Amino acid sequence: MTQRNLLTLLIILAVTIISTILVLPTLGVNVMEIQMTEASTQENIDALKKRFPAPKYKFDVEEKTVKVEGTNINNAVMNEILKKEDYPFVREAKILPHWAEKAILAKRINLGLDLQGGSMLVLEADYGKMEKKMGRTLTEKDKGEITNQALDLIQNRIDTFGVSEPQLRARGTEAIELQLPGVRDPKAVKTLLGMTGRVEYRLVDEPFSQKAGQLVKDGTIKLNPDYSNVEEVKEKLAAAVQLPADKELLFYYDRDENTKKIFPSYPIVLEKAVSLAGSDIASAAPGYDDYGRLAVNFTTTAEGAAKFADATSKKNHGRRLAIVIDEKVRSAPALNVQINTGKAIIEGNFTQDEVNMLVRIIKEGALPVDLKIVQESSVGPSLGQDAIDAGIKAGVVALVAIAIFMVAYYKIAGIVSIIGLVLNALYALALLSWLGFTLTLPGLAGFVLTLGVAIDANVIIYERIREELRSGKTVKTAVHLGFDRAFWTIFDSNLTTVLAALILSMVGTGPIKGYAVTLTIGIAANMFVALYVTKFWYMVTTGKDKKKLSI
């Protein structure tokens, strides 16, 4: 073996070993550590055993710690275990780092929702409402900044739920896509995202409030029974009472004793000037008001304390100070004492969930724009696993079919091409893992497609070698010329495919991009195997004395 061939062998061995290690966190056995609560019982452990049956999983219990080993332990499974409704006895769960992740910074291939199960929400920004309030049109730069700020705040809000690896991305400047692996019913998340989280204290204008209230009371302007025309009624009332530019008409919300839901009770006119904003609040915690009802206790910043002292000063005594949450007036107590301490309370006949949500939102900050959910979809974990199983089955069937054809038609050369095909799959998976790629169902389809594309390169090379052998060339010369003359044909065909994939990735959405990226990575691996690994094999095994080639 020449020095050049020896160097080539070392490179191939190094790439193969590193690739094998890179795919271990994805294809190998992973361990999830589950911490049980102190009150957990043997029945609770049995429930977990039922979820992770043998021999598919290895289940170990040590006091209040359970370790589960298996090949398909992912973020969706972990989030499922962390769901309090199903497993209230689980305190904490985490997937332990694979040794390969520590050794060479290997990463798991993230699975899309269609493969691991979960929920997807698409949130659309209501810029029209914001522009109306600001009195100007937002530029694309403004929308971009607002979108980036919203992304950061949504990420912080989602993190408080303990959802592992949520995927959040902007769809231009108009919408935001949120994927929650393993979350089957994102009811709490939707509630949280449905709240902008804007908390304001604003003074009430009594004369205009009375005029607007009378129009509703005598039926001149009516709310629909389902309250679907609230925004329309607000506009009509504002026009009817000739509301000045420095005032705003909202609705006071009461709670229905039967349904326990809040509803718009009567109109109330406020000054647009904000006496105290949520950004002026330094800390907040659940508490109770003077009547024992749930409320939020808060402490303001130094600047907020000065603002609140001015708002509650003697000049405003006798007036009401409305507490506005997301443009809904929840309380409007009368002022009769100045508050100089910077400590106060948010009242509003809240439920426990509303109080907890409000505290969380105040701590994290308000969203810069209202978001509404325009699309929602969910995939069950079993359906996702079925998709993976189907994809693996398709890959195995394709590999076997190709192997039978190649061996029957090209004999030993066919076996070499199948070994190359296995290496091609290994290198492609390693690249996907190293790049931290998220594999979706279309991406899986693209991966299976690369098997056919990969074998196509071998067919071109082998046919070129056959042509050279038929023309009377020696085996060594035929192999050398076969690879050289096949190179540009393989390169050109793969280049056109890559160009098409690049266009798909640029103009397509998530799943289409996944397909394009997987296809591109598969082609890159194919080029390396066909023109480097396979060529090395024939350069080493076809010496000058070689008289015959099994092809």
PDB file of N, CA and C in Angstrom, residues 236-305:
ATOM      1  N   LYS A 236     -69.058  52.296  18.713  1.00  0.00           N
ATOM      2  CA  LYS A 236     -70.332  53.023  18.647  1.00  0.00           C
ATOM      3  C   LYS A 236     -70.533  53.917  19.870  1.00  0.00           C
ATOM      4  N   LEU A 237     -70.200  53.401  21.047  1.00  0.00           N
ATOM      5  CA  LEU A 237     -70.351  54.190  22.282  1.00  0.00           C
ATOM      6  C   LEU A 237     -69.420  55.383  22.284  1.00  0.00           C
ATOM      7  N   ALA A 238     -68.170  55.175  21.836  1.00  0.00           N
ATOM      8  CA  ALA A 238     -67.204  56.273  21.801  1.00  0.00           C
ATOM      9  C   ALA A 238     -67.696  57.387  20.883  1.00  0.00           C
ATOM     10  N   ALA A 239     -68.294  57.004  19.749  1.00  0.00           N
ATOM     11  CA  ALA A 239     -68.816  58.011  18.817  1.00  0.00           C
ATOM     12  C   ALA A 239     -70.063  58.688  19.383  1.00  0.00           C
ATOM     13  N   ALA A 240     -70.901  57.911  20.059  1.00  0.00           N
ATOM     14  CA  ALA A 240     -72.159  58.456  20.589  1.00  0.00           C
ATOM     15  C   ALA A 240     -71.934  59.482  21.686  1.00  0.00           C
ATOM     16  N   VAL A 241     -70.940  59.261  22.529  1.00  0.00           N
ATOM     17  CA  VAL A 241     -70.680  60.199  23.642  1.00  0.00           C
ATOM     18  C   VAL A 241     -69.649  61.252  23.246  1.00  0.00           C
ATOM     19  N   GLN A 242     -69.196  61.203  21.978  1.00  0.00           N
ATOM     20  CA  GLN A 242     -68.192  62.139  21.457  1.00  0.00           C
ATOM     21  C   GLN A 242     -66.952  62.149  22.358  1.00  0.00           C
ATOM     22  N   LEU A 243     -66.347  60.969  22.446  1.00  0.00           N
ATOM     23  CA  LEU A 243     -65.197  60.767  23.337  1.00  0.00           C
ATOM     24  C   LEU A 243     -63.993  61.579  22.868  1.00  0.00           C
ATOM     25  N   PRO A 244     -63.384  62.355  23.743  1.00  0.00           N
ATOM     26  CA  PRO A 244     -62.182  63.131  23.376  1.00  0.00           C
ATOM     27  C   PRO A 244     -61.004  62.206  23.064  1.00  0.00           C
ATOM     28  N   ALA A 245     -59.983  62.742  22.420  1.00  0.00           N
ATOM     29  CA  ALA A 245     -58.827  61.955  21.997  1.00  0.00           C
ATOM     30  C   ALA A 245     -58.000  61.439  23.171  1.00  0.00           C
ATOM     31  N   ASP A 246     -58.089  62.119  24.322  1.00  0.00           N
ATOM     32  CA  ASP A 246     -57.271  61.703  25.472  1.00  0.00           C
ATOM     33  C   ASP A 246     -58.008  60.708  26.380  1.00  0.00           C
ATOM     34  N   LYS A 247     -59.156  60.207  25.916  1.00  0.00           N
ATOM     35  CA  LYS A 247     -59.916  59.213  26.699  1.00  0.00           C
ATOM     36  C   LYS A 247     -60.039  57.911  25.895  1.00  0.00           C
ATOM     37  N   GLU A 248     -60.303  56.826  26.590  1.00  0.00           N
ATOM     38  CA  GLU A 248     -60.507  55.537  25.935  1.00  0.00           C
ATOM     39  C   GLU A 248     -61.648  54.794  26.615  1.00  0.00           C
ATOM     40  N   LEU A 249     -62.512  54.198  25.813  1.00  0.00           N
ATOM     41  CA  LEU A 249     -63.639  53.454  26.355  1.00  0.00           C
ATOM     42  C   LEU A 249     -63.334  51.951  26.350  1.00  0.00           C
ATOM     43  N   LEU A 250     -63.453  51.326  27.514  1.00  0.00           N
ATOM     44  CA  LEU A 250     -63.264  49.886  27.662  1.00  0.00           C
ATOM     45  C   LEU A 250     -64.495  49.300  28.356  1.00  0.00           C
ATOM     46  N   PHE A 251     -64.438  48.025  28.669  1.00  0.00           N
ATOM     47  CA  PHE A 251     -65.530  47.404  29.414  1.00  0.00           C
ATOM     48  C   PHE A 251     -65.017  46.877  30.750  1.00  0.00           C
ATOM     49  N   TYR A 252     -65.893  47.002  31.758  1.00  0.00           N
ATOM     50  CA  TYR A 252     -65.603  46.418  33.067  1.00  0.00           C
ATOM     51  C   TYR A 252     -66.063  44.958  33.008  1.00  0.00           C
ATOM     52  N   TYR A 253     -65.197  44.048  33.465  1.00  0.00           N
ATOM     53  CA  TYR A 253     -65.497  42.611  33.383  1.00  0.00           C
ATOM     54  C   TYR A 253     -65.832  42.040  34.758  1.00  0.00           C
ATOM     55  N   ASP A 254     -67.004  41.416  34.856  1.00  0.00           N
ATOM     56  CA  ASP A 254     -67.429  40.696  36.053  1.00  0.00           C
ATOM     57  C   ASP A 254     -67.314  39.186  35.809  1.00  0.00           C
ATOM     58  N   ARG A 255     -67.490  38.401  36.878  1.00  0.00           N
ATOM     59  CA  ARG A 255     -67.425  36.952  36.733  1.00  0.00           C
ATOM     60  C   ARG A 255     -68.809  36.344  36.903  1.00  0.00           C
ATOM     61  N   ASP A 256     -69.188  35.493  35.958  1.00  0.00           N
ATOM     62  CA  ASP A 256     -70.472  34.803  36.029  1.00  0.00           C
ATOM     63  C   ASP A 256     -70.419  33.742  37.129  1.00  0.00           C
ATOM     64  N   GLU A 257     -71.350  33.787  38.043  1.00  0.00           N
ATOM     65  CA  GLU A 257     -71.340  32.867  39.181  1.00  0.00           C
ATOM     66  C   GLU A 257     -71.570  31.419  38.761  1.00  0.00           C
ATOM     67  N   ASN A 258     -72.262  31.213  37.652  1.00  0.00           N
ATOM     68  CA  ASN A 258     -72.558  29.850  37.198  1.00  0.00           C
ATOM     69  C   ASN A 258     -71.415  29.257  36.367  1.00  0.00           C
ATOM     70  N   THR A 259     -70.980  29.984  35.334  1.00  0.00           N
ATOM     71  CA  THR A 259     -69.939  29.463  34.441  1.00  0.00           C
ATOM     72  C   THR A 259     -68.533  29.737  34.957  1.00  0.00           C
ATOM     73  N   LYS A 260     -68.433  30.695  35.907  1.00  0.00           N
ATOM     74  CA  LYS A 260     -67.136  31.117  36.474  1.00  0.00           C
ATOM     75  C   LYS A 260     -66.250  31.821  35.440  1.00  0.00           C
ATOM     76  N   LYS A 261     -66.837  32.213  34.319  1.00  0.00           N
ATOM     77  CA  LYS A 261     -66.085  32.937  33.297  1.00  0.00           C
ATOM     78  C   LYS A 261     -66.360  34.431  33.403  1.00  0.00           C
ATOM     79  N   ILE A 262     -65.385  35.242  32.985  1.00  0.00           N
ATOM     80  CA  ILE A 262     -65.584  36.690  33.031  1.00  0.00           C
ATOM     81  C   ILE A 262     -66.322  37.140  31.772  1.00  0.00           C
ATOM     82  N   PHE A 263     -67.081  38.234  31.904  1.00  0.00           N
ATOM     83  CA  PHE A 263     -67.848  38.751  30.769  1.00  0.00           C
ATOM     84  C   PHE A 263     -67.901  40.274  30.875  1.00  0.00           C
ATOM     85  N   PRO A 264     -68.053  40.969  29.723  1.00  0.00           N
ATOM     86  CA  PRO A 264     -68.144  42.431  29.744  1.00  0.00           C
ATOM     87  C   PRO A 264     -69.453  42.884  30.380  1.00  0.00           C
ATOM     88  N   SER A 265     -69.357  43.575  31.509  1.00  0.00           N
ATOM     89  CA  SER A 265     -70.541  43.943  32.272  1.00  0.00           C
ATOM     90  C   SER A 265     -71.088  45.318  31.886  1.00  0.00           C
ATOM     91  N   TYR A 266     -70.247  46.322  31.904  1.00  0.00           N
ATOM     92  CA  TYR A 266     -70.700  47.673  31.547  1.00  0.00           C
ATOM     93  C   TYR A 266     -69.508  48.494  31.053  1.00  0.00           C
ATOM     94  N   PRO A 267     -69.758  49.549  30.233  1.00  0.00           N
ATOM     95  CA  PRO A 267     -68.664  50.361  29.694  1.00  0.00           C
ATOM     96  C   PRO A 267     -68.091  51.293  30.762  1.00  0.00           C
ATOM     97  N   ILE A 268     -66.823  51.583  30.619  1.00  0.00           N
ATOM     98  CA  ILE A 268     -66.163  52.487  31.553  1.00  0.00           C
ATOM     99  C   ILE A 268     -65.126  53.276  30.756  1.00  0.00           C
ATOM    100  N   VAL A 269     -65.097  54.589  30.967  1.00  0.00           N
ATOM    101  CA  VAL A 269     -64.185  55.462  30.214  1.00  0.00           C
ATOM    102  C   VAL A 269     -62.986  55.811  31.092  1.00  0.00           C
ATOM    103  N   LEU A 270     -61.792  55.643  30.515  1.00  0.00           N
ATOM    104  CA  LEU A 270     -60.544  55.896  31.252  1.00  0.00           C
ATOM    105  C   LEU A 270     -59.722  56.960  30.549  1.00  0.00           C
ATOM    106  N   GLU A 271     -58.845  57.572  31.317  1.00  0.00           N
ATOM    107  CA  GLU A 271     -57.859  58.462  30.717  1.00  0.00           C
ATOM    108  C   GLU A 271     -56.808  57.606  30.018  1.00  0.00           C
ATOM    109  N   LYS A 272     -56.340  58.057  28.863  1.00  0.00           N
ATOM    110  CA  LYS A 272     -55.327  57.279  28.149  1.00  0.00           C
ATOM    111  C   LYS A 272     -53.990  57.295  28.873  1.00  0.00           C
ATOM    112  N   ALA A 273     -53.757  58.346  29.641  1.00  0.00           N
ATOM    113  CA  ALA A 273     -52.505  58.427  30.393  1.00  0.00           C
ATOM    114  C   ALA A 273     -52.454  57.303  31.426  1.00  0.00           C
ATOM    115  N   VAL A 274     -51.352  56.578  31.429  1.00  0.00           N
ATOM    116  CA  VAL A 274     -51.192  55.451  32.344  1.00  0.00           C
ATOM    117  C   VAL A 274     -50.555  55.942  33.638  1.00  0.00           C
ATOM    118  N   SER A 275     -51.259  55.741  34.751  1.00  0.00           N
ATOM    119  CA  SER A 275     -50.733  56.174  36.048  1.00  0.00           C
ATOM    120  C   SER A 275     -49.627  55.250  36.544  1.00  0.00           C
ATOM    121  N   LEU A 276     -49.788  53.954  36.299  1.00  0.00           N
ATOM    122  CA  LEU A 276     -48.778  52.974  36.702  1.00  0.00           C
ATOM    123  C   LEU A 276     -48.860  51.808  35.729  1.00  0.00           C
ATOM    124  N   ALA A 277     -47.712  51.387  35.180  1.00  0.00           N
ATOM    125  CA  ALA A 277     -47.674  50.290  34.202  1.00  0.00           C
ATOM    126  C   ALA A 277     -47.036  49.050  34.817  1.00  0.00           C
ATOM    127  N   GLY A 278     -47.203  47.936  34.126  1.00  0.00           N
ATOM    128  CA  GLY A 278     -46.615  46.695  34.609  1.00  0.00           C
ATOM    129  C   GLY A 278     -45.108  46.771  34.702  1.00  0.00           C
ATOM    130  N   SER A 279     -44.475  47.572  33.838  1.00  0.00           N
ATOM    131  CA  SER A 279     -43.023  47.726  33.870  1.00  0.00           C
ATOM    132  C   SER A 279     -42.544  48.475  35.113  1.00  0.00           C
ATOM    133  N   ASP A 280     -43.483  49.136  35.808  1.00  0.00           N
ATOM    134  CA  ASP A 280     -43.133  49.854  37.043  1.00  0.00           C
ATOM    135  C   ASP A 280     -43.198  48.937  38.274  1.00  0.00           C
ATOM    136  N   ILE A 281     -43.605  47.689  38.069  1.00  0.00           N
ATOM    137  CA  ILE A 281     -43.725  46.741  39.178  1.00  0.00           C
ATOM    138  C   ILE A 281     -42.453  45.914  39.276  1.00  0.00           C
ATOM    139  N   ALA A 282     -41.822  45.938  40.455  1.00  0.00           N
ATOM    140  CA  ALA A 282     -40.557  45.239  40.658  1.00  0.00           C
ATOM    141  C   ALA A 282     -40.765  43.773  41.001  1.00  0.00           C
ATOM    142  N   SER A 283     -41.762  43.467  41.794  1.00  0.00           N
ATOM    143  CA  SER A 283     -42.021  42.082  42.195  1.00  0.00           C
ATOM    144  C   SER A 283     -43.514  41.891  42.434  1.00  0.00           C
ATOM    145  N   ALA A 284     -43.970  40.649  42.292  1.00  0.00           N
ATOM    146  CA  ALA A 284     -45.382  40.338  42.490  1.00  0.00           C
ATOM    147  C   ALA A 284     -45.502  38.940  43.085  1.00  0.00           C
ATOM    148  N   ALA A 285     -46.551  38.738  43.864  1.00  0.00           N
ATOM    149  CA  ALA A 285     -46.781  37.442  44.503  1.00  0.00           C
ATOM    150  C   ALA A 285     -48.267  37.263  44.757  1.00  0.00           C
ATOM    151  N   PRO A 286     -48.756  36.018  44.748  1.00  0.00           N
ATOM    152  CA  PRO A 286     -50.171  35.781  45.055  1.00  0.00           C
ATOM    153  C   PRO A 286     -50.509  36.219  46.467  1.00  0.00           C
ATOM    154  N   GLY A 287     -51.727  36.711  46.663  1.00  0.00           N
ATOM    155  CA  GLY A 287     -52.155  37.152  47.992  1.00  0.00           C
ATOM    156  C   GLY A 287     -53.666  37.239  48.063  1.00  0.00           C
ATOM    157  N   TYR A 288     -54.167  38.028  49.019  1.00  0.00           N
ATOM    158  CA  TYR A 288     -55.608  38.170  49.223  1.00  0.00           C
ATOM    159  C   TYR A 288     -55.936  39.635  49.476  1.00  0.00           C
ATOM    160  N   ASP A 289     -57.168  40.031  49.081  1.00  0.00           N
ATOM    161  CA  ASP A 289     -57.597  41.401  49.371  1.00  0.00           C
ATOM    162  C   ASP A 289     -58.262  41.453  50.750  1.00  0.00           C
ATOM    163  N   ASP A 290     -58.852  42.590  51.084  1.00  0.00           N
ATOM    164  CA  ASP A 290     -59.451  42.775  52.419  1.00  0.00           C
ATOM    165  C   ASP A 290     -60.662  41.875  52.654  1.00  0.00           C
ATOM    166  N   TYR A 291     -61.221  41.343  51.570  1.00  0.00           N
ATOM    167  CA  TYR A 291     -62.404  40.490  51.703  1.00  0.00           C
ATOM    168  C   TYR A 291     -62.055  39.001  51.591  1.00  0.00           C
ATOM    169  N   GLY A 292     -60.760  38.705  51.615  1.00  0.00           N
ATOM    170  CA  GLY A 292     -60.321  37.316  51.549  1.00  0.00           C
ATOM    171  C   GLY A 292     -60.338  36.725  50.157  1.00  0.00           C
ATOM    172  N   ARG A 293     -60.525  37.565  49.136  1.00  0.00           N
ATOM    173  CA  ARG A 293     -60.522  37.076  47.765  1.00  0.00           C
ATOM    174  C   ARG A 293     -59.093  37.071  47.219  1.00  0.00           C
ATOM    175  N   LEU A 294     -58.844  36.184  46.269  1.00  0.00           N
ATOM    176  CA  LEU A 294     -57.517  36.076  45.669  1.00  0.00           C
ATOM    177  C   LEU A 294     -57.141  37.369  44.956  1.00  0.00           C
ATOM    178  N   ALA A 295     -55.889  37.764  45.108  1.00  0.00           N
ATOM    179  CA  ALA A 295     -55.395  38.988  44.492  1.00  0.00           C
ATOM    180  C   ALA A 295     -53.891  38.842  44.271  1.00  0.00           C
ATOM    181  N   VAL A 296     -53.272  39.900  43.765  1.00  0.00           N
ATOM    182  CA  VAL A 296     -51.828  39.905  43.536  1.00  0.00           C
ATOM    183  C   VAL A 296     -51.206  41.053  44.323  1.00  0.00           C
ATOM    184  N   ASN A 297     -50.330  40.728  45.252  1.00  0.00           N
ATOM    185  CA  ASN A 297     -49.579  41.747  45.977  1.00  0.00           C
ATOM    186  C   ASN A 297     -48.348  42.133  45.168  1.00  0.00           C
ATOM    187  N   PHE A 298     -48.058  43.425  45.102  1.00  0.00           N
ATOM    188  CA  PHE A 298     -46.877  43.816  44.335  1.00  0.00           C
ATOM    189  C   PHE A 298     -46.126  44.956  45.008  1.00  0.00           C
ATOM    190  N   THR A 299     -44.856  45.073  44.614  1.00  0.00           N
ATOM    191  CA  THR A 299     -43.987  46.166  45.062  1.00  0.00           C
ATOM    192  C   THR A 299     -43.459  46.867  43.827  1.00  0.00           C
ATOM    193  N   THR A 300     -43.532  48.177  43.817  1.00  0.00           N
ATOM    194  CA  THR A 300     -43.099  48.930  42.640  1.00  0.00           C
ATOM    195  C   THR A 300     -41.604  49.230  42.685  1.00  0.00           C
ATOM    196  N   THR A 301     -41.103  49.689  41.552  1.00  0.00           N
ATOM    197  CA  THR A 301     -39.738  50.221  41.498  1.00  0.00           C
ATOM    198  C   THR A 301     -39.748  51.589  42.172  1.00  0.00           C
ATOM    199  N   ALA A 302     -38.580  52.193  42.343  1.00  0.00           N
ATOM    200  CA  ALA A 302     -38.501  53.529  42.960  1.00  0.00           C
ATOM    201  C   ALA A 302     -39.271  54.554  42.123  1.00  0.00           C
ATOM    202  N   GLU A 303     -39.098  54.459  40.794  1.00  0.00           N
ATOM    203  CA  GLU A 303     -39.821  55.373  39.904  1.00  0.00           C
ATOM    204  C   GLU A 303     -41.316  55.070  39.939  1.00  0.00           C
ATOM    205  N   GLY A 304     -41.666  53.801  40.001  1.00  0.00           N
ATOM    206  CA  GLY A 304     -43.063  53.408  40.073  1.00  0.00           C
ATOM    207  C   GLY A 304     -43.727  53.884  41.354  1.00  0.00           C
ATOM    208  N   ALA A 305     -42.968  53.868  42.460  1.00  0.00           N
ATOM    209  CA  ALA A 305     -43.508  54.336  43.747  1.00  0.00           C
ATOM    210  C   ALA A 305     -43.882  55.808  43.668  1.00  0.00           C
TER     211      ALA A 305
END
